[in-house]
Coordinates of C-alpha atoms in Angstrom, one line a residue:
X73 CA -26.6 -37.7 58.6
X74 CA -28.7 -41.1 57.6
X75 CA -27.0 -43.1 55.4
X76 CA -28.7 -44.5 53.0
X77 CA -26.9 -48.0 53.5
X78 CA -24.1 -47.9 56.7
X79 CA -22.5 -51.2 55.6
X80 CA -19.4 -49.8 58.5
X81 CA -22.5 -50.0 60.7
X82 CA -23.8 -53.6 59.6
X83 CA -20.6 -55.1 59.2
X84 CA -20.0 -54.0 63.0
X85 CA -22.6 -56.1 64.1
X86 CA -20.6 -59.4 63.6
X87 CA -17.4 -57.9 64.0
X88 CA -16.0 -60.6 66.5
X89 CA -17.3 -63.5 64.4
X90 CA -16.3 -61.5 61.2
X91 CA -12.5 -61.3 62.2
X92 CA -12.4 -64.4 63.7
X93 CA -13.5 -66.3 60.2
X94 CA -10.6 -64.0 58.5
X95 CA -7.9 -65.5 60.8
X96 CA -9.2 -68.7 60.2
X97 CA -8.9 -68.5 56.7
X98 CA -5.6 -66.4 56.8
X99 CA -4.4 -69.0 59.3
X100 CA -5.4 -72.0 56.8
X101 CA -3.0 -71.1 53.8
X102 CA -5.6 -72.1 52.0
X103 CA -7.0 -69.2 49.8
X104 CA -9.1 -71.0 46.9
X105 CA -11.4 -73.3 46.5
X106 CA -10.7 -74.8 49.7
X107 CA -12.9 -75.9 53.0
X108 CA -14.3 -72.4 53.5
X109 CA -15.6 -72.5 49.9
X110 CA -17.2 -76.1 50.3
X111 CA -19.0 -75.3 53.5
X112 CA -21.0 -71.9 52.3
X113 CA -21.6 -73.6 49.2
X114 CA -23.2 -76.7 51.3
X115 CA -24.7 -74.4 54.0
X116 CA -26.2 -71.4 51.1
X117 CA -27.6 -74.8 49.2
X118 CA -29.1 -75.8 52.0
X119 CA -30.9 -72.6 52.5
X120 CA -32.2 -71.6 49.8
X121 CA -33.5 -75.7 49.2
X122 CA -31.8 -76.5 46.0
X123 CA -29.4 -79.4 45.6
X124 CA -26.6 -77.4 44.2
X125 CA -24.8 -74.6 44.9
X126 CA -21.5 -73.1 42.9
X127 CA -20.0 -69.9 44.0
X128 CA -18.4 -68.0 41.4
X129 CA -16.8 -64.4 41.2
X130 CA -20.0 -62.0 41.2
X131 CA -23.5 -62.0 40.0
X132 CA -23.3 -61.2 36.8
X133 CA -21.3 -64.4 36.2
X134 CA -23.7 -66.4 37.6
X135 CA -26.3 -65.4 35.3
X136 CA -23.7 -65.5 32.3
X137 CA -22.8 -68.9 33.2
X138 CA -25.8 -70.3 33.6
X139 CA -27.1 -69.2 30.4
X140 CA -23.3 -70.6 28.7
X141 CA -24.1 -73.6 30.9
X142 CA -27.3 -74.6 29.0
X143 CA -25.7 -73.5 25.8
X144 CA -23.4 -76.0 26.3
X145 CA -26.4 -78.4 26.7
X146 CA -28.1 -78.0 23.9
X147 CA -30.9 -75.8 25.4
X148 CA -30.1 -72.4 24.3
X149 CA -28.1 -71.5 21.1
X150 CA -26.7 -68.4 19.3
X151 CA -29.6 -66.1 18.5
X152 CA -32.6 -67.8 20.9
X153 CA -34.7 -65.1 22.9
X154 CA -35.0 -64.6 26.3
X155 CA -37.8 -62.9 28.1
X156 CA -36.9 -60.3 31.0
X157 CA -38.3 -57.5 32.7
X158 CA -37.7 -54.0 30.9
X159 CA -36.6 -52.4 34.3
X160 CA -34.0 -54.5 35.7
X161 CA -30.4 -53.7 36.8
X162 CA -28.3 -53.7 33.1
X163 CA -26.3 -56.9 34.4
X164 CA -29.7 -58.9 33.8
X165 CA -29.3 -57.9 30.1
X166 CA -25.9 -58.2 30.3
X167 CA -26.0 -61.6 31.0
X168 CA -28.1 -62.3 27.6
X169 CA -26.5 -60.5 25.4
X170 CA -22.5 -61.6 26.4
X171 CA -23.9 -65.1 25.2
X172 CA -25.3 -63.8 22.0
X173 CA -29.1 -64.4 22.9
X174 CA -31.5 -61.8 22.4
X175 CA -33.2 -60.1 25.3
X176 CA -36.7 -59.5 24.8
X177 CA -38.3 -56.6 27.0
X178 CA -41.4 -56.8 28.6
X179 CA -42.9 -54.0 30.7
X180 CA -43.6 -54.7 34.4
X181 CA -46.4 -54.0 36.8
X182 CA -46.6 -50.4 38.1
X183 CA -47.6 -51.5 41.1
X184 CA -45.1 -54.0 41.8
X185 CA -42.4 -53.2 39.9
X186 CA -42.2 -56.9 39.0
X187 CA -42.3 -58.4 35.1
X188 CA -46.1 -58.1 34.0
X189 CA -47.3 -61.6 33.5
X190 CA -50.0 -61.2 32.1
X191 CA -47.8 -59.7 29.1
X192 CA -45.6 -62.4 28.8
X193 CA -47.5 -64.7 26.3
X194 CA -47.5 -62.4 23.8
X195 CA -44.4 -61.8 24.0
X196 CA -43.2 -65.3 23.0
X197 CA -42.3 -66.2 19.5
X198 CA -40.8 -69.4 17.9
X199 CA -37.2 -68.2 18.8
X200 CA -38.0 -68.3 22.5
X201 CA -36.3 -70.0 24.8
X202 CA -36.1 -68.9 28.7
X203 CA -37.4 -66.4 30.8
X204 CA -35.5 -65.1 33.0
X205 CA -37.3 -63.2 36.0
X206 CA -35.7 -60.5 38.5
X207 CA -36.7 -60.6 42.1
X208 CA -36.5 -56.8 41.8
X209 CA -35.4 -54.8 45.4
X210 CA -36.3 -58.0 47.4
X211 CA -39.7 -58.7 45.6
X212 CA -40.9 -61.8 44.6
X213 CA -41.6 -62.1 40.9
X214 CA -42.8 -65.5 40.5
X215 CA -46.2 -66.3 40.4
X216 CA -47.8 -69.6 39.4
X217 CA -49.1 -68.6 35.7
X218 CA -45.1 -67.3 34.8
X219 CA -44.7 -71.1 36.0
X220 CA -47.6 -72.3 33.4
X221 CA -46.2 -70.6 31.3
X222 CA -43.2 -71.8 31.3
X223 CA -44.5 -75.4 31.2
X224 CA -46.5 -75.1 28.5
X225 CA -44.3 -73.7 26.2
X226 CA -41.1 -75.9 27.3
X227 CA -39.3 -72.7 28.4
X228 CA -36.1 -72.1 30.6
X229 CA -37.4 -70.6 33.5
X230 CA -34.0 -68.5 35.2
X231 CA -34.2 -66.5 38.5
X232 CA -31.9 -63.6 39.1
X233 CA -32.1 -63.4 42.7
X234 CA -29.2 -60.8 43.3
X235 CA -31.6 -58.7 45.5
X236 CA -34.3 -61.3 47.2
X237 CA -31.9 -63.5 49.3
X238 CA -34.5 -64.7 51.9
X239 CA -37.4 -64.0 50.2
X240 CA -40.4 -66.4 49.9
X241 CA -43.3 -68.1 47.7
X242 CA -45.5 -70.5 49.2
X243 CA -43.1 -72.0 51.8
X244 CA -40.1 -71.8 48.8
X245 CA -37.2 -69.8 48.7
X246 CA -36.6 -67.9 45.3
X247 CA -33.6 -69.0 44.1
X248 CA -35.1 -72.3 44.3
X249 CA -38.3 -71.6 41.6
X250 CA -36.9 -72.1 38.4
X251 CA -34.6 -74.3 37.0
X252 CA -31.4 -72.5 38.1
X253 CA -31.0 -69.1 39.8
X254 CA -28.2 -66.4 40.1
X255 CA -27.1 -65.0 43.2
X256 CA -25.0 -61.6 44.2
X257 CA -23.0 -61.4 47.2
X258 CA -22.0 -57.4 46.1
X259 CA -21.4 -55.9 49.8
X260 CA -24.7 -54.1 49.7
X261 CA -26.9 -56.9 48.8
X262 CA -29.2 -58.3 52.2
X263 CA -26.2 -61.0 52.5
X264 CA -23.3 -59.3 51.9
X265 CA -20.0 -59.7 51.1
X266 CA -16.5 -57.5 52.1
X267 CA -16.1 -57.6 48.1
X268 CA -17.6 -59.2 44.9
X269 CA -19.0 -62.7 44.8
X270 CA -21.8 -64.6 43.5
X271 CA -23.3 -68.1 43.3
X272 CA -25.4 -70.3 41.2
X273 CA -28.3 -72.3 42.8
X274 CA -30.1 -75.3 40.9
X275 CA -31.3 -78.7 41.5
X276 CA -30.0 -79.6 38.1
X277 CA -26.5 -81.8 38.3
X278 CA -25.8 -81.7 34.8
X279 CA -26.2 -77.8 34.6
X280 CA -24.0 -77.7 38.2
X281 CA -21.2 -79.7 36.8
X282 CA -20.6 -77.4 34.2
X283 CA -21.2 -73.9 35.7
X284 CA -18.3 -75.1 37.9
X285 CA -15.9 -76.5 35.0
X286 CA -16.3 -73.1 33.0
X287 CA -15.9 -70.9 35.9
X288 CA -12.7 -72.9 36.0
X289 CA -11.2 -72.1 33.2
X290 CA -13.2 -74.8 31.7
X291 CA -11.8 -77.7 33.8
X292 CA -13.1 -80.4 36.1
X293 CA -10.0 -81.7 37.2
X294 CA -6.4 -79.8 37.0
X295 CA -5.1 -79.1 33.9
X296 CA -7.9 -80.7 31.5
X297 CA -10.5 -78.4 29.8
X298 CA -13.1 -79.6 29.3
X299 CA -14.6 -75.8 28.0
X300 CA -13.0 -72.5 27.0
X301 CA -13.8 -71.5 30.5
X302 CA -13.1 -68.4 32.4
X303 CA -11.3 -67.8 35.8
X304 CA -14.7 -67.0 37.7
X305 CA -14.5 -68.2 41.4
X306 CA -15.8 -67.7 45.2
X307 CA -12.5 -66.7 46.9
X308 CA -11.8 -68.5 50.8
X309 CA -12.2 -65.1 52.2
X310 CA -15.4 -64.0 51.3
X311 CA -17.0 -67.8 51.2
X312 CA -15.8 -67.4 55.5
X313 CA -17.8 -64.3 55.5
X314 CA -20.5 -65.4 54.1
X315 CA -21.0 -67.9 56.2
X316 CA -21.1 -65.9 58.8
X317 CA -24.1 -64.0 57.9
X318 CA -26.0 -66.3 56.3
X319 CA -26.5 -67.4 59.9
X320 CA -28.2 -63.6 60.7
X321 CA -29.7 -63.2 57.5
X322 CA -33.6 -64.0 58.2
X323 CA -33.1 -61.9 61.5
X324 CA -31.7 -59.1 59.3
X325 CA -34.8 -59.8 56.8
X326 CA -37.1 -59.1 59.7
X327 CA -35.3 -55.9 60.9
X328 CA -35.7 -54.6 57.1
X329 CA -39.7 -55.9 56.9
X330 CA -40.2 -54.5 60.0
X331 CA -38.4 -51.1 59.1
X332 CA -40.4 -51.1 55.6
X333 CA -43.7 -51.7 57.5
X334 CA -43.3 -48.7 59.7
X335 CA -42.9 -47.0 56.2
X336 CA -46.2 -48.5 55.2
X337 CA -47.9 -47.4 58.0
X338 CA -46.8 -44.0 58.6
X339 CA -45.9 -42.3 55.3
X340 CA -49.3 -40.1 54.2
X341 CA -48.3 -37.7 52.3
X342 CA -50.4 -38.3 48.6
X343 CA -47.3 -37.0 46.3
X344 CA -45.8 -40.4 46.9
X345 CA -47.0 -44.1 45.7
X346 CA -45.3 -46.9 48.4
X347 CA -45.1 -50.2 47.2
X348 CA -47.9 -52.7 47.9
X349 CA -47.4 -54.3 50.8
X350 CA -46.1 -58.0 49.6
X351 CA -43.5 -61.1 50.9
X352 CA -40.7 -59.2 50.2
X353 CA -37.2 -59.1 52.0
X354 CA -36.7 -55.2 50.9
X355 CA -33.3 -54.9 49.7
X356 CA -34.5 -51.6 48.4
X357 CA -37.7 -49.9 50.0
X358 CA -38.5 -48.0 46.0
X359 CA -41.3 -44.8 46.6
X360 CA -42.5 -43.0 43.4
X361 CA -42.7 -39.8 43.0
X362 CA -43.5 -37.0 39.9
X363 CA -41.1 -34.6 42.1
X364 CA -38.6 -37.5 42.4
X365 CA -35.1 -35.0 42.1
X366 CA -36.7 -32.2 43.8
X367 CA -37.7 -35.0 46.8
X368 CA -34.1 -36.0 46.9
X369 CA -32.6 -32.8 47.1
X370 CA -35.2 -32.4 50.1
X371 CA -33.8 -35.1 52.6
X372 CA -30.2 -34.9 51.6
X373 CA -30.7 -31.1 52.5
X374 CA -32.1 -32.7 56.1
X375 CA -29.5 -35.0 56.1
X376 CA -31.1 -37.8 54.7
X377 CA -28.9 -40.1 52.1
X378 CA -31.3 -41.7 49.3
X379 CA -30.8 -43.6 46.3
X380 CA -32.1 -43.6 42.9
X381 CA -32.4 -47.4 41.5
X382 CA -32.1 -46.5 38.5
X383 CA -31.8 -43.4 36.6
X384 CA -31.4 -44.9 33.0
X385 CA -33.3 -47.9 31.7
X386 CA -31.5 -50.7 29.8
X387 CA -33.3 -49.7 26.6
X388 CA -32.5 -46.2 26.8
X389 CA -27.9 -47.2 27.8
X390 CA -25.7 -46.1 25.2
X391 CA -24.3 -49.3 25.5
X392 CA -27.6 -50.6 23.6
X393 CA -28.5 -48.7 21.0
X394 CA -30.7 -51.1 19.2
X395 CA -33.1 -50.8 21.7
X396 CA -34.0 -47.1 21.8
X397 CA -37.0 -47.7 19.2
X398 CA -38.6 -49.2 22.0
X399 CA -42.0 -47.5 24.0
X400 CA -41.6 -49.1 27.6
X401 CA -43.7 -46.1 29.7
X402 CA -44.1 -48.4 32.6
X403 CA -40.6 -48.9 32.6
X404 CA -39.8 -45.2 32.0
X405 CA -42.1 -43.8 34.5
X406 CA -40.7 -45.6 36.8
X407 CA -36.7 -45.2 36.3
X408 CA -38.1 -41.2 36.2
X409 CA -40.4 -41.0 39.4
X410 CA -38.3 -44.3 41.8
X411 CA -36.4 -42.9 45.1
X412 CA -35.2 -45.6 47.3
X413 CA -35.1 -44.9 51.3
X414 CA -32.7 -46.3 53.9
X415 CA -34.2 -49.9 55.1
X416 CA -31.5 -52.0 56.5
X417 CA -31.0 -54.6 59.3
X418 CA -28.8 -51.6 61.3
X419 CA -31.4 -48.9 61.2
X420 CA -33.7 -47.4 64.2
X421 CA -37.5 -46.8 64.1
X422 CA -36.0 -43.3 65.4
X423 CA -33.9 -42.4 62.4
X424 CA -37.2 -44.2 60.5
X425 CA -39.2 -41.4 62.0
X426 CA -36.9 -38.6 61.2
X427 CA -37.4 -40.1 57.3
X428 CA -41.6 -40.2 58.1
X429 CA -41.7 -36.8 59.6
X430 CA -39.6 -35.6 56.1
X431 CA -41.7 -37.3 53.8
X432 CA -44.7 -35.9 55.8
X433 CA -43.8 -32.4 55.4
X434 CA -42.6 -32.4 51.9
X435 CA -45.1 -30.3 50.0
X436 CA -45.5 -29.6 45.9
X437 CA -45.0 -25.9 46.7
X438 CA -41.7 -27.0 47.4
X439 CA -41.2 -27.7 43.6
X440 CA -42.4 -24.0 42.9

């Protein structure tokens, strides 16, 4: 069997360094907020070339915060819209909506999969107020006119980099592109975690200060709230790990480019679309396919784990019913037809080529 994502396999890669950051936090007594905490933050800032970094409990609280952050600013209020892509993960939307700001949907590029921005314009109204991009499966979604834009009309400009750790624009890291940027340490993500945690990245002090008060309850120094916070923090464990890998992660990076490229190169058969080849980190290597279920029952029948990223779109979630008047057929084709592939840092060209050869040999008839 190939696993779509053997995080027993990554994980094993470090294992010595791994254990040996545990014990040193088990060792410490210290289990919060605490010297493991202050050097990832310090080393993950660092990295990604921002000023500031916060960790907090996942990435959905990163983005929540941020947005609460500038609410407690003055930039964003009760009822202001936010511009996202239609076909990101429903945390993205989550985010929005949990502050009571409106998400407004725009339709991305088929052949990237990221926000369309040449749609974007028109999508802004007096009640706008941010834009929040996704680097969707490792993809960069910036590009210099979603900047313009953003000038010109005096906009927020937000990056939700849970899936592009690494990735680059013009010698920048995202994370670093907007004014602040959200971060997911969920175990699968490129830099992964042994459990939940996130981070906030910005160059903005103000906007740091208080992502950290409210993910503490609210307070910048013990016992004096400042804001009715929430209990949303890095914990000493995971901070160590991270640490850790954040010293292999552009290594990693290249194993999954270089596993993604053999994709590009190899793959022929004409029922599938690959993604463009791009600067991209591929936390998820996405194919489309009409046949997409009948493709996936194909390689798990030849031992082949796959995922499907994702099956429902936000605007179609019983969780958001005001949405389902909406006609997104990018968006929907592509939650219909995407199949993502194993591409990780622990994976062989040979298990790559038992995935080619698969691919290669699936036929329509097969459908029939």
């Amino acid at each position: 069997m190939i696993k779509y994502l053997d995080l027993k396999k990554i994980n094993h890669l470090h294992d010595a360094e791994l254990r040996s950051a545990l014990s040193r936090v088990m060792d410490s007594g210290w289990y919060l907020k605490g010297d493991a905490t202050r050097q990832f933050e310090e080393q993950y800032a660092h990295y990604i070339g921002t000023h500031y970094c916060i960790g907090v409990a996942n990435g959905l609280d990163a983005l929540t915060l941020i947005l609460r952050a500038y609410m407690e600013m003055g930039r964003l209020k009760e009822g202001d819209e936010v511009i996202v892509p239609a076909n990101t993960y429903i945390a993205t939307i989550l985010s929005i909506t949990e502050n009571h700001l409106v998400p407004v949907l725009v339709e991305p590029r088929i052949d990237t999969f990221q926000i369309d921005d040449s749609l974007i314009e028109q999508a802004i109204t007096p009640h706008t107020r941010a834009i929040m991009i996704v680097h969707l499966y490792g993809r960069c979604a910036y590009t210099e006119h979603i900047g313009d834009i953003c000038h010109q009309h005096n906009l927020l400009l937000i990056e939700d980099n849970a899936q592009a750790h690494g990735c680059m624009f013009s010698g920048k890291r995202t994370g670093s592109l907007g004014h602040a940027a959200a971060h997911s340490f969920y175990p699968g993500k490129n830099l992964g975690a042994l459990g939940d945690a996130g981070a906030v990245t910005t160059n903005d002090e103000e906007l740091a200060r208080i992502v950290s008060s409210i993910g503490n309850y609210g307070s910048s120094r013990k016992y004096v709230f400042d804001y009715q916070g929430r209990n949303s923090r890095i914990d000493e464990l995971q901070a160590a790990i991270l640490s850790v890998k954040l010293q292999y992660l552009d290594a990693d990076n290249k194993q999954r480019q270089a596993i993604a490229t053999y994709y590009l190169n190899k793959v022929k058969n004409p029922l599938l679309t690959l993604p463009t080849a791009s600067e991209s980190v591929y936390h998820i290597f996405p194919v489309l396919c009409p046949c997409r279920n009948q493709l996936q029952q194909y390689l798990s029948e030849h031992g082949v784990q796959t995922a499907i990223h994702y099956p429902i779109p936000p605007h179609r979630q019983a969780c958001y019913p005001e949405f389902s008047h909406h006609s997104l057929p990018i968006t929907e084709q592509i939650h219909a037809q995407e199949l993502s592939l194993p591409c990780h840092q622990a994976m062989t060209l040979e298990e790559a080529d038992t995935i080619i050869q698969l691919l290669n040999d699936f036929q329509d008839t097969f459908i029939a």
